JSON list of C-alpha atoms and ligand atoms in Angstrom, two decimals:
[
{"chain": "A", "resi": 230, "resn": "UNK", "atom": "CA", "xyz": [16.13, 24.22, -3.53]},
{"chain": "A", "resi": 231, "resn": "UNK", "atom": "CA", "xyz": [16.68, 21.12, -1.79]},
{"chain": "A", "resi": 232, "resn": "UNK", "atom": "CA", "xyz": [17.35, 18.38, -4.79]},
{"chain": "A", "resi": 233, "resn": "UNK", "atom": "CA", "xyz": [20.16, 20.96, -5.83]},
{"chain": "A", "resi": 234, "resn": "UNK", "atom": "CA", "xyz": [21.91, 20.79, -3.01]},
{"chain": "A", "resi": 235, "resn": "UNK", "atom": "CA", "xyz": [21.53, 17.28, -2.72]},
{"chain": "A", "resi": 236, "resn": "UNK", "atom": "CA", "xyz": [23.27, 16.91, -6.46]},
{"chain": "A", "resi": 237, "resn": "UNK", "atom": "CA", "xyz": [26.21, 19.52, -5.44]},
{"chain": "A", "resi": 238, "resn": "UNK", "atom": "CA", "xyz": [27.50, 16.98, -2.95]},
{"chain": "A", "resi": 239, "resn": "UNK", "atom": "CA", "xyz": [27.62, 14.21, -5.58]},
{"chain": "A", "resi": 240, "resn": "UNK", "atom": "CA", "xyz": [30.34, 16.86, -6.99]},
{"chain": "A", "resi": 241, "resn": "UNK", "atom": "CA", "xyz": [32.36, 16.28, -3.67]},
{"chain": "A", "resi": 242, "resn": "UNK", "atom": "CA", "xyz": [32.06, 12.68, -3.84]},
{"chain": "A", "resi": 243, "resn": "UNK", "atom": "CA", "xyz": [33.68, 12.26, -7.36]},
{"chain": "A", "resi": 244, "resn": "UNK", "atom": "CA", "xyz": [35.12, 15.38, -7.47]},
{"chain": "A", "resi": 245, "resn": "UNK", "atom": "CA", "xyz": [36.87, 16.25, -10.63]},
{"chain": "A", "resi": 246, "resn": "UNK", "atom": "CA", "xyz": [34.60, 14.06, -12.69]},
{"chain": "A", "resi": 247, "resn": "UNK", "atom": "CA", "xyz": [31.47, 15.62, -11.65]},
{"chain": "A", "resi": 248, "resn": "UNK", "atom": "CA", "xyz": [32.86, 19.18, -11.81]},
{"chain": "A", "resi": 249, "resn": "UNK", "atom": "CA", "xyz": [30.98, 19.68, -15.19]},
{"chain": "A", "resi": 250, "resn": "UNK", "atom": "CA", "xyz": [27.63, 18.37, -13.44]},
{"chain": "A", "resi": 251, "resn": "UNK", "atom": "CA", "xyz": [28.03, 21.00, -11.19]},
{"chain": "A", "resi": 252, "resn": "UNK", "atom": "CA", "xyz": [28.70, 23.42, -14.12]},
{"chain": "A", "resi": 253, "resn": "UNK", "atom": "CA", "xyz": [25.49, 22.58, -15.64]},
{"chain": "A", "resi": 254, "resn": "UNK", "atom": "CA", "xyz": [23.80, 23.11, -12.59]},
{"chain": "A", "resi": 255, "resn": "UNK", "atom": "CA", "xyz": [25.27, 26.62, -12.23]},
{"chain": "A", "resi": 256, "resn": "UNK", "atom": "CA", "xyz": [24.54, 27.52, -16.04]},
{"chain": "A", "resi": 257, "resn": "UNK", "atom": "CA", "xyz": [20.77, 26.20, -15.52]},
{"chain": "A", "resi": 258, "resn": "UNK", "atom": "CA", "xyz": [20.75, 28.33, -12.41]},
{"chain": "A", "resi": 259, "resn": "UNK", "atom": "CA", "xyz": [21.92, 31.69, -13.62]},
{"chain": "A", "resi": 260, "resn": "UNK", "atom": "CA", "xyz": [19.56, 30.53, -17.03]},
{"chain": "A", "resi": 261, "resn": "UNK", "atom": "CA", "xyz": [22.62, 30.66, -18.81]},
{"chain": "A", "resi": 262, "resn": "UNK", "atom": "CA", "xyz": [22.12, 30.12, -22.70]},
{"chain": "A", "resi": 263, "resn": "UNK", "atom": "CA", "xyz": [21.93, 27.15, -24.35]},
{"chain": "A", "resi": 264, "resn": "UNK", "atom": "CA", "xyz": [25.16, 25.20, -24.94]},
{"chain": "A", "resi": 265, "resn": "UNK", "atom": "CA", "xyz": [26.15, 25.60, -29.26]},
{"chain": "A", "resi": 266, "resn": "UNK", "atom": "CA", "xyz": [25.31, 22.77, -31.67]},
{"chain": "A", "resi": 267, "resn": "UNK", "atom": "CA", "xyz": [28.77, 21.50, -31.62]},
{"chain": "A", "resi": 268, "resn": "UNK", "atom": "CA", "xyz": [31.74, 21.62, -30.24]},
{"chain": "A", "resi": 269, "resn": "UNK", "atom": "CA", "xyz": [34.51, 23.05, -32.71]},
{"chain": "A", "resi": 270, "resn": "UNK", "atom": "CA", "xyz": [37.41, 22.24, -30.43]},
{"chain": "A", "resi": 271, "resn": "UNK", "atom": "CA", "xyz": [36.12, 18.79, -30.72]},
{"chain": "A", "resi": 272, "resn": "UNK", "atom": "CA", "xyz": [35.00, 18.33, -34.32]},
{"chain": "A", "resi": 273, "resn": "UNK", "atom": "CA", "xyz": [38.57, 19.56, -35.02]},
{"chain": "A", "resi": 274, "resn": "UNK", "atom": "CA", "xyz": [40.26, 16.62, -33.58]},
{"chain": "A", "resi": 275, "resn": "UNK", "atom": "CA", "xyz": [38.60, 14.25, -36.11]},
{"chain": "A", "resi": 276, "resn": "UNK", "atom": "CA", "xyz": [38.28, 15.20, -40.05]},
{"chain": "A", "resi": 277, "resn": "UNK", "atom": "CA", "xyz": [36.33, 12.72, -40.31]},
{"chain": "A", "resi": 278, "resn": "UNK", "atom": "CA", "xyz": [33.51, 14.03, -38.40]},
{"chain": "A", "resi": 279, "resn": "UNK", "atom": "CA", "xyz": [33.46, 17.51, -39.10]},
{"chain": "A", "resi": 280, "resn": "UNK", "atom": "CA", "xyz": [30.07, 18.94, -39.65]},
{"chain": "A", "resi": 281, "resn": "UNK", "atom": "CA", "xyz": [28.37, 16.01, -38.39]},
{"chain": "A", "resi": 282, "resn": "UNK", "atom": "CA", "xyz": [26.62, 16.48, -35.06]},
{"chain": "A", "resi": 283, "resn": "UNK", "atom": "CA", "xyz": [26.29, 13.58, -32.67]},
{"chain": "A", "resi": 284, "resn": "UNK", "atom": "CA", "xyz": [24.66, 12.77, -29.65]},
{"chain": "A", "resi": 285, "resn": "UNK", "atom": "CA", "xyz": [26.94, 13.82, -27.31]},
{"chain": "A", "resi": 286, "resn": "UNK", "atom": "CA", "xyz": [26.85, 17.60, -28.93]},
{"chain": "A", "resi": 287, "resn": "UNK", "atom": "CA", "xyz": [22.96, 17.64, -28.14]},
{"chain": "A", "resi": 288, "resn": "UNK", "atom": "CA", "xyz": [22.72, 16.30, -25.07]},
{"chain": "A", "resi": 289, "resn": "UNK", "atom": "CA", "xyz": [22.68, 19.52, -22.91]},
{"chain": "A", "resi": 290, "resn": "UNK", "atom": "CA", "xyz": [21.13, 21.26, -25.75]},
{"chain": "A", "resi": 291, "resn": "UNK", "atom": "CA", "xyz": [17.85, 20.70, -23.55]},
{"chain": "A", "resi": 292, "resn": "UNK", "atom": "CA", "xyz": [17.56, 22.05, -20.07]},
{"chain": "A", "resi": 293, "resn": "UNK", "atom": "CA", "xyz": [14.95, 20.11, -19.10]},
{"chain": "A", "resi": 294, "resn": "UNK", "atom": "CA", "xyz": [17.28, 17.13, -19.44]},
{"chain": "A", "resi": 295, "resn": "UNK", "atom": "CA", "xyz": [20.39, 18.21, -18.17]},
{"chain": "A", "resi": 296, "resn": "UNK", "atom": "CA", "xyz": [20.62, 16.63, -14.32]},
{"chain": "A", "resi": 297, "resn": "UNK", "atom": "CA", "xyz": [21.00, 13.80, -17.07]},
{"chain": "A", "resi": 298, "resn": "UNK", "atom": "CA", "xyz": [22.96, 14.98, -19.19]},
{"chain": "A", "resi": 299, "resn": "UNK", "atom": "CA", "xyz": [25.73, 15.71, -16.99]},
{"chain": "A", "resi": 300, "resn": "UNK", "atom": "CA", "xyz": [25.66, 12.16, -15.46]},
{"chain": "A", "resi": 301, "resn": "UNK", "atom": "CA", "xyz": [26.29, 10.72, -18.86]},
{"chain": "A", "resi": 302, "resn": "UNK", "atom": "CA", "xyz": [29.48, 13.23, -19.15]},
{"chain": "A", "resi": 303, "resn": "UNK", "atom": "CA", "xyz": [30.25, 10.97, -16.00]},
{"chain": "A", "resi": 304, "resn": "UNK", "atom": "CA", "xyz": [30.05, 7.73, -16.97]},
{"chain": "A", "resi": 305, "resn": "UNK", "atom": "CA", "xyz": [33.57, 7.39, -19.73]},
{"chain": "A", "resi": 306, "resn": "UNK", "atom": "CA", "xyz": [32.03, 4.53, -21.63]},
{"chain": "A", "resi": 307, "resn": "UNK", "atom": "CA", "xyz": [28.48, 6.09, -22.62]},
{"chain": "A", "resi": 308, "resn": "UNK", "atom": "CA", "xyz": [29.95, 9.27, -23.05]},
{"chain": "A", "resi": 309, "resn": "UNK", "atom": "CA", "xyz": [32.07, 7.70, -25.96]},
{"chain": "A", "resi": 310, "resn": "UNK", "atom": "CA", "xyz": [29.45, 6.19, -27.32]},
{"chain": "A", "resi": 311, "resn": "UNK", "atom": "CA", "xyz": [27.52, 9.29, -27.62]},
{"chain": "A", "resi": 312, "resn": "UNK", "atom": "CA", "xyz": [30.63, 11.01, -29.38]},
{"chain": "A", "resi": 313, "resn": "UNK", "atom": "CA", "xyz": [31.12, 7.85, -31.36]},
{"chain": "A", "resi": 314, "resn": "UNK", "atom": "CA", "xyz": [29.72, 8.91, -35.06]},
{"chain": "A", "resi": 315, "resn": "UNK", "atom": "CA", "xyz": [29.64, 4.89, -35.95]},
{"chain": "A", "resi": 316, "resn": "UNK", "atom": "CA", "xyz": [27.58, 3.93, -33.31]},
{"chain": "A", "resi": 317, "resn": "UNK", "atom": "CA", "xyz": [24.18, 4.46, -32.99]},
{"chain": "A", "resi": 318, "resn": "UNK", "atom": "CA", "xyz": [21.77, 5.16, -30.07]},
{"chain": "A", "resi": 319, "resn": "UNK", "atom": "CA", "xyz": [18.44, 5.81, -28.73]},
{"chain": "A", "resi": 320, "resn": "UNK", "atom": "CA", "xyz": [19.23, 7.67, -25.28]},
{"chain": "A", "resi": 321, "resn": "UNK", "atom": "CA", "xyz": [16.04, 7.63, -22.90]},
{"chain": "A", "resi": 322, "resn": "UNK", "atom": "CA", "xyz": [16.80, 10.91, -21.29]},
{"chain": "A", "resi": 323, "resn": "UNK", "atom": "CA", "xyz": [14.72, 11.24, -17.69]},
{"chain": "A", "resi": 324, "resn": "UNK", "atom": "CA", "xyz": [12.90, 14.72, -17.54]},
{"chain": "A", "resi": 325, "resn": "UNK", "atom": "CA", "xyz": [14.53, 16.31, -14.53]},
{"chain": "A", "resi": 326, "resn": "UNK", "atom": "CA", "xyz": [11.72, 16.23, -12.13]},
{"chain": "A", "resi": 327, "resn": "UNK", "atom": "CA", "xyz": [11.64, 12.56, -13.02]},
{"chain": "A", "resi": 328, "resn": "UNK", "atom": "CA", "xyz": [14.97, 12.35, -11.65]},
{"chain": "A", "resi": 329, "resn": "UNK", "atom": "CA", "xyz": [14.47, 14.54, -8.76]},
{"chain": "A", "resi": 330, "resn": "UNK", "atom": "CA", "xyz": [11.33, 12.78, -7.94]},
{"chain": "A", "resi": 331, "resn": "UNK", "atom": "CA", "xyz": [13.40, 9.53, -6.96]},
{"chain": "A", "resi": 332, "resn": "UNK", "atom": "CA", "xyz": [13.23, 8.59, -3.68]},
{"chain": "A", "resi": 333, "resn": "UNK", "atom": "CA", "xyz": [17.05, 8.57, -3.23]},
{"chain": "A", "resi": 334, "resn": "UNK", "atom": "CA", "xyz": [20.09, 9.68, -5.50]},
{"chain": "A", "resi": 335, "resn": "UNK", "atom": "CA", "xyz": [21.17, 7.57, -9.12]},
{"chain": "A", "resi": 336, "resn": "UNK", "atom": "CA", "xyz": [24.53, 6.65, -6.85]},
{"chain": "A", "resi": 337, "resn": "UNK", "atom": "CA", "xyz": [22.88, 5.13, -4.01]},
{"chain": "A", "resi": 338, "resn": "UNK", "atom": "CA", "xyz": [22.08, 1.82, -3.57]},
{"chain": "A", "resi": 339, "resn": "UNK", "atom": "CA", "xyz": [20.08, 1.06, -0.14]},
{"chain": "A", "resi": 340, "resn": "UNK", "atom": "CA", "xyz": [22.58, -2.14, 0.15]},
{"chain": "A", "resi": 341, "resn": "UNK", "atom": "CA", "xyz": [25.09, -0.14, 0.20]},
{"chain": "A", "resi": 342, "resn": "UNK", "atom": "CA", "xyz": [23.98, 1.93, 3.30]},
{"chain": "A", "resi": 343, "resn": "UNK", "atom": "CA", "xyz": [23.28, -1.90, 4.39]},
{"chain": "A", "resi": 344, "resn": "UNK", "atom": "CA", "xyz": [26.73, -2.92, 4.12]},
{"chain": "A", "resi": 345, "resn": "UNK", "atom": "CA", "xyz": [28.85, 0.07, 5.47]},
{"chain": "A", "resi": 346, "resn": "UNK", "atom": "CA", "xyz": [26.67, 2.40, 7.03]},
{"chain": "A", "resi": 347, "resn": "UNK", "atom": "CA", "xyz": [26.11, 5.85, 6.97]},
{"chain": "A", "resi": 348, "resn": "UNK", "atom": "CA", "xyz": [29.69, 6.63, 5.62]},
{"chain": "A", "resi": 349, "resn": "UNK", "atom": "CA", "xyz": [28.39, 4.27, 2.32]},
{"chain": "A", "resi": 350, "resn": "UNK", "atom": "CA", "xyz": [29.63, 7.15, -0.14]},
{"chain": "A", "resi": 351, "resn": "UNK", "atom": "CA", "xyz": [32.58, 8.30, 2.34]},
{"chain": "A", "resi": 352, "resn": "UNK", "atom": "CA", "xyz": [36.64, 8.25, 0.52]},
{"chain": "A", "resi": 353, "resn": "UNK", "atom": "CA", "xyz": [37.64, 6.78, -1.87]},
{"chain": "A", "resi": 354, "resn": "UNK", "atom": "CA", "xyz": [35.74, 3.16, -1.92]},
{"chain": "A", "resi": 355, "resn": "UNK", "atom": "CA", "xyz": [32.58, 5.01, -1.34]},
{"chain": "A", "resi": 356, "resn": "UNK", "atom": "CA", "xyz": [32.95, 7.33, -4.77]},
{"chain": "A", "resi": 357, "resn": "UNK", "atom": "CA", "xyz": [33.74, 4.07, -6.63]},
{"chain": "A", "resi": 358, "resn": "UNK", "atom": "CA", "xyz": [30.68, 2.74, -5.00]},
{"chain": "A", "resi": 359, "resn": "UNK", "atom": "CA", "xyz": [28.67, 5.82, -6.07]},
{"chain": "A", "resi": 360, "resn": "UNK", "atom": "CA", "xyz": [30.52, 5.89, -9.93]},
{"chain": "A", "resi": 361, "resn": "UNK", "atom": "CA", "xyz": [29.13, 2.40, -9.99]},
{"chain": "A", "resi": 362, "resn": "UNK", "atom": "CA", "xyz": [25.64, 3.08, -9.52]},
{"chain": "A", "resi": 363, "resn": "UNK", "atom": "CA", "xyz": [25.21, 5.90, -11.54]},
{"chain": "A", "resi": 364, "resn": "UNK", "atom": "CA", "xyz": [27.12, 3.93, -13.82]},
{"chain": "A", "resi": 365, "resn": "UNK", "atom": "CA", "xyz": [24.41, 0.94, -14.01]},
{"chain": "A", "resi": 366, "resn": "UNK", "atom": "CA", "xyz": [21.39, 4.14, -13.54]},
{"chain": "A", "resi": 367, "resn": "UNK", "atom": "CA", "xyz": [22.96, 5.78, -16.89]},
{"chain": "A", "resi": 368, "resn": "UNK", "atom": "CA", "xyz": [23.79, 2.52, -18.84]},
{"chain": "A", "resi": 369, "resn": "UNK", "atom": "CA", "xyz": [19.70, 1.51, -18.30]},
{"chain": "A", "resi": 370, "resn": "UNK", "atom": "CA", "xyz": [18.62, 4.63, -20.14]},
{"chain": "A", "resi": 371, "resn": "UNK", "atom": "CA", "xyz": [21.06, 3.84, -23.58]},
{"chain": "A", "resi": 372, "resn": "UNK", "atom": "CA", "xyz": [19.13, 1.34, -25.93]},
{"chain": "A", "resi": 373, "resn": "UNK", "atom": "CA", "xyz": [22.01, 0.52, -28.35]},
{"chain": "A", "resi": 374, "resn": "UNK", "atom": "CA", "xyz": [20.01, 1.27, -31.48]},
{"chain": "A", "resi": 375, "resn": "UNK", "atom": "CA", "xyz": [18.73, 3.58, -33.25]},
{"chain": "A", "resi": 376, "resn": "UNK", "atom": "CA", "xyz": [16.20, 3.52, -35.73]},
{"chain": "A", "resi": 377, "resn": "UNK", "atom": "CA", "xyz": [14.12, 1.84, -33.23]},
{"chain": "A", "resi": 378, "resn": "UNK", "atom": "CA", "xyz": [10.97, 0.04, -34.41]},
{"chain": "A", "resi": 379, "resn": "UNK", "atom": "CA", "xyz": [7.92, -0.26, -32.27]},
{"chain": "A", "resi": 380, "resn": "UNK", "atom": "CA", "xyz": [7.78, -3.54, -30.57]},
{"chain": "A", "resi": 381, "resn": "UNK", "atom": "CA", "xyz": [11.33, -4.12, -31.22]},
{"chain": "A", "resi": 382, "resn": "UNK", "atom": "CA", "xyz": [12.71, -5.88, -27.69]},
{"chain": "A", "resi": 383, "resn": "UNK", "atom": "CA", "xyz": [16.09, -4.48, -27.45]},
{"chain": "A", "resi": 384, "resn": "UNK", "atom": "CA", "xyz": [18.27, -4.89, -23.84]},
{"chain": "A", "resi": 385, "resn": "UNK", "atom": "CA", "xyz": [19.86, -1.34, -22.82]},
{"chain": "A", "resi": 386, "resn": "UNK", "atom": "CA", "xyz": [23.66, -1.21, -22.16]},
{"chain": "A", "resi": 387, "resn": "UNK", "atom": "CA", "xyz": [23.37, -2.43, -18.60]},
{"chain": "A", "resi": 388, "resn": "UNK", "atom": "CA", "xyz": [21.49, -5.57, -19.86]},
{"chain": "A", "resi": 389, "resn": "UNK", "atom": "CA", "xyz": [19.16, -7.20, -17.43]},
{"chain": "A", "resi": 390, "resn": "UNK", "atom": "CA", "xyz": [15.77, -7.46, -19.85]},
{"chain": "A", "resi": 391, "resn": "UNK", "atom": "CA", "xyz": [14.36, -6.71, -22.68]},
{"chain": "A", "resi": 392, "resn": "UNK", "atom": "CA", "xyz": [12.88, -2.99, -23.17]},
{"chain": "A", "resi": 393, "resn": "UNK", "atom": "CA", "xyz": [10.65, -2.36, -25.93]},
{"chain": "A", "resi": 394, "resn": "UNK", "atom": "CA", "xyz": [7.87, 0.78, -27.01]},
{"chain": "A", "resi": 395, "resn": "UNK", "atom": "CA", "xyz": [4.37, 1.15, -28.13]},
{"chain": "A", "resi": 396, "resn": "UNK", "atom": "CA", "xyz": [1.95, 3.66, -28.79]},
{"chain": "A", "resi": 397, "resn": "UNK", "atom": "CA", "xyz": [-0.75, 4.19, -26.42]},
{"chain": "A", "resi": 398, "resn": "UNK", "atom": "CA", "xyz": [-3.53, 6.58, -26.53]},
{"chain": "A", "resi": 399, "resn": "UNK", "atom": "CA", "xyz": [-1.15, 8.80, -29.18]},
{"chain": "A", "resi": 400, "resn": "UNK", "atom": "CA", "xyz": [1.58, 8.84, -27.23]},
{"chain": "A", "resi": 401, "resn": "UNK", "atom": "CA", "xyz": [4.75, 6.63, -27.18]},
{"chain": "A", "resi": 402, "resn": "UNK", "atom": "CA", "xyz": [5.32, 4.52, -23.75]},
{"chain": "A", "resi": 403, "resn": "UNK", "atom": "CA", "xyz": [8.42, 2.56, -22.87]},
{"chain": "A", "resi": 404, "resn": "UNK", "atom": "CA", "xyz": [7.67, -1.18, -22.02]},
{"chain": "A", "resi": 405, "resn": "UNK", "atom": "CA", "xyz": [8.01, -2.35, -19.34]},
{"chain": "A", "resi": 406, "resn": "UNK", "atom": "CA", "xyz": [6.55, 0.39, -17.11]},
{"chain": "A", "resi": 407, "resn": "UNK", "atom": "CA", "xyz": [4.41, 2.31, -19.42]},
{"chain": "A", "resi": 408, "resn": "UNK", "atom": "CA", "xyz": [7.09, 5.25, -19.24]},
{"chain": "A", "resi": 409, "resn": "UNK", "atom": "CA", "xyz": [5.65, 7.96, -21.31]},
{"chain": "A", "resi": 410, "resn": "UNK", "atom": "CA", "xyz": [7.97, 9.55, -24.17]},
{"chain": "A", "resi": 411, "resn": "UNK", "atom": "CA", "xyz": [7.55, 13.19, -23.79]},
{"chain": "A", "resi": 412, "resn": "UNK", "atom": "CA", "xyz": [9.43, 14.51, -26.84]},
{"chain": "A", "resi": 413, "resn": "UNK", "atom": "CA", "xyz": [12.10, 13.72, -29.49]},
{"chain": "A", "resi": 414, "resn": "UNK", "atom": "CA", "xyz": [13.92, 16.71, -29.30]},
{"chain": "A", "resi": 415, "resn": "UNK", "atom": "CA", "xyz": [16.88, 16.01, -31.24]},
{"chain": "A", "resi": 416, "resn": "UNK", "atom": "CA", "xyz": [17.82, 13.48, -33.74]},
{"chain": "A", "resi": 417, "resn": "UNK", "atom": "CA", "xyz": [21.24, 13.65, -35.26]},
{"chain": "A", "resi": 418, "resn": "UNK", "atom": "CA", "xyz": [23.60, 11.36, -37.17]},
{"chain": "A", "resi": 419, "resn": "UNK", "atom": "CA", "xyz": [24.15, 8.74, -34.57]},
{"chain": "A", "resi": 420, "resn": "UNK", "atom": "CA", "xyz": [21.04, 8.45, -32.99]},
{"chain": "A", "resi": 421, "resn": "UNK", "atom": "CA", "xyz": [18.16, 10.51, -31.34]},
{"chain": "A", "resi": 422, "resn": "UNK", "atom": "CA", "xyz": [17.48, 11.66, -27.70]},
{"chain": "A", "resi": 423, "resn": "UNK", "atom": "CA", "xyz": [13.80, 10.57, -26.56]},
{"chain": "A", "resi": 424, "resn": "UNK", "atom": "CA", "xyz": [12.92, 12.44, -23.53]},
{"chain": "A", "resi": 425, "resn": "UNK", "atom": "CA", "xyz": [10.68, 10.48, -20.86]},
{"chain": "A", "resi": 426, "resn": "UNK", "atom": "CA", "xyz": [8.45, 11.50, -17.89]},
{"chain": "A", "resi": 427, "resn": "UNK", "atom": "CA", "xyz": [9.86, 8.73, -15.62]},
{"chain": "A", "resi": 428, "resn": "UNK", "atom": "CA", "xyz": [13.05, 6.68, -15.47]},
{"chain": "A", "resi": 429, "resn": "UNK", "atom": "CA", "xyz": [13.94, 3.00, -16.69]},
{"chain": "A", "resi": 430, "resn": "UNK", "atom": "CA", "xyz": [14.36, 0.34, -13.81]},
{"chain": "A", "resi": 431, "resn": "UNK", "atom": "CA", "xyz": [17.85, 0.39, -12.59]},
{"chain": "A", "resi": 432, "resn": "UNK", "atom": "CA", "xyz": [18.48, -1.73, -9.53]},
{"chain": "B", "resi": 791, "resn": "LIG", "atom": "C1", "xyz": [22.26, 4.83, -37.91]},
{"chain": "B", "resi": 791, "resn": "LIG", "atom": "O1", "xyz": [21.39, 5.94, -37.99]},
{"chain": "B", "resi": 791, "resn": "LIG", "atom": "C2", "xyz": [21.27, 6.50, -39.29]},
{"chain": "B", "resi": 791, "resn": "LIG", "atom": "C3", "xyz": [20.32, 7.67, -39.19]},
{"chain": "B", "resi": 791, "resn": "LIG", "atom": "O2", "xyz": [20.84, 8.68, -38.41]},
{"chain": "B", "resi": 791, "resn": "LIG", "atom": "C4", "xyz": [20.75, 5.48, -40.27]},
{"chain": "B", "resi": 791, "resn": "LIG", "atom": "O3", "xyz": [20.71, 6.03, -41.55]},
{"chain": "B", "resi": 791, "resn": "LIG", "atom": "C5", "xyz": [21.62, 4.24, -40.24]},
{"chain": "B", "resi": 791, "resn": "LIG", "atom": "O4", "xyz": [21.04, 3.25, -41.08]},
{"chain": "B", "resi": 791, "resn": "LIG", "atom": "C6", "xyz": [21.76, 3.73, -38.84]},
{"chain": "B", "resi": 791, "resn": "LIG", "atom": "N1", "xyz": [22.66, 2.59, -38.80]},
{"chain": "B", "resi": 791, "resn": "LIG", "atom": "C7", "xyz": [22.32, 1.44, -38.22]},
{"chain": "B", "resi": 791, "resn": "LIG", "atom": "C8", "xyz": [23.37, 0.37, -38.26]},
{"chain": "B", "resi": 791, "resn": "LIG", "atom": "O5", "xyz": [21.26, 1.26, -37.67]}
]
């Protein structure tokens, strides 16, 4: 499958860091089972949050999310925040075929192919290029907060404008865009995942 391949050379570009996207795309391949509510090696570390399950032990609970999910393991920052029991969010989690439906990868930036060419992505200036966008594609789909009210106009961790939801026709959108919330598979101490159809503006 094309997309696939496409993603497996994102794990060349930023190597070690995107070793565990690759993983996931080799468990989702071979239909591997699902990944366990927590993780006890982690849960260990901290007393303090034993038995409590947070975002970042969901996330690849879901295969349909988990192109996603492994880009978030890529970005330090969110993933923190998704392990962070103190801190709550609302993560807007693209469906997979949303993602592979874009016309080009979260890393690249047509400016970038502007300014350098072909080799855009190529060594070491061209993975920091590439962490950077997927950086600013993750940050757009964390809203810092979670309960989140309808028609409450919060800015996502990349900032840029005001996001907000409604419900239409019985069915939760994302505003702006009318991005359609296709289930809320998982809600846990510090925050829920809402998985969407489409993906939030990120350029
Ligand atoms: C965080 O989420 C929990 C529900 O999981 C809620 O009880 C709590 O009030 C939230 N905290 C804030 C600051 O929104």
């Amino acid at each position: 499958m094309r997309p696939i391949t496409a993603y497996l050379s994102l794990a060349t570009l930023t190597s070690a860091a995107s070793l565990r996207t690759l993983n996931i795309f080799r468990s989702s391949a071979n239909d591997a089972p699902q990944a366990p509510l927590m993780d006890p090696a982690k849960s260990n570390q901290d007393p303090t949050q034993q038995g409590e399950v947070v975002l970042s032990d969901v996330m690849s609970r879901d295969k349909s999310i988990n192109i996603f999910a492994g880009f978030t393991r890529d970005v330090e920052c969110v993933e923190t925040r998704l392990d962070n029991a103190k801190v709550n969010t609302t993560v807007l989690a693209p469906l997979n075929s949303a993602v592979e439906k874009l016309p080009r990868k979260p890393w690249e930036d047509p400016r970038d192919y502007g300014a350098f060419g072909a080799d855009a992505y190529e060594g070491k200036d061209g993975e920091d290029r590439a962490k950077g966008n997927l950086r600013r594609f993750v940050e757009a789909h964390i809203v810092p907060r979670s309960p989140w009210k309808e028609g409450e106009k919060v800015q996502t961790v990349k900032g840029g404008g005001d996001i907000w939801w409604e419900e239409k026709g019985g069915k939760k959108v994302i505003q702006p865009g009318d991005i359609e919330v296709d289930d809320i598979p998982s809600s846990v101490s510090n925050g829920e995942v809402w998985v969407i159809k489409g993906v939030i503006n990120y350029t």
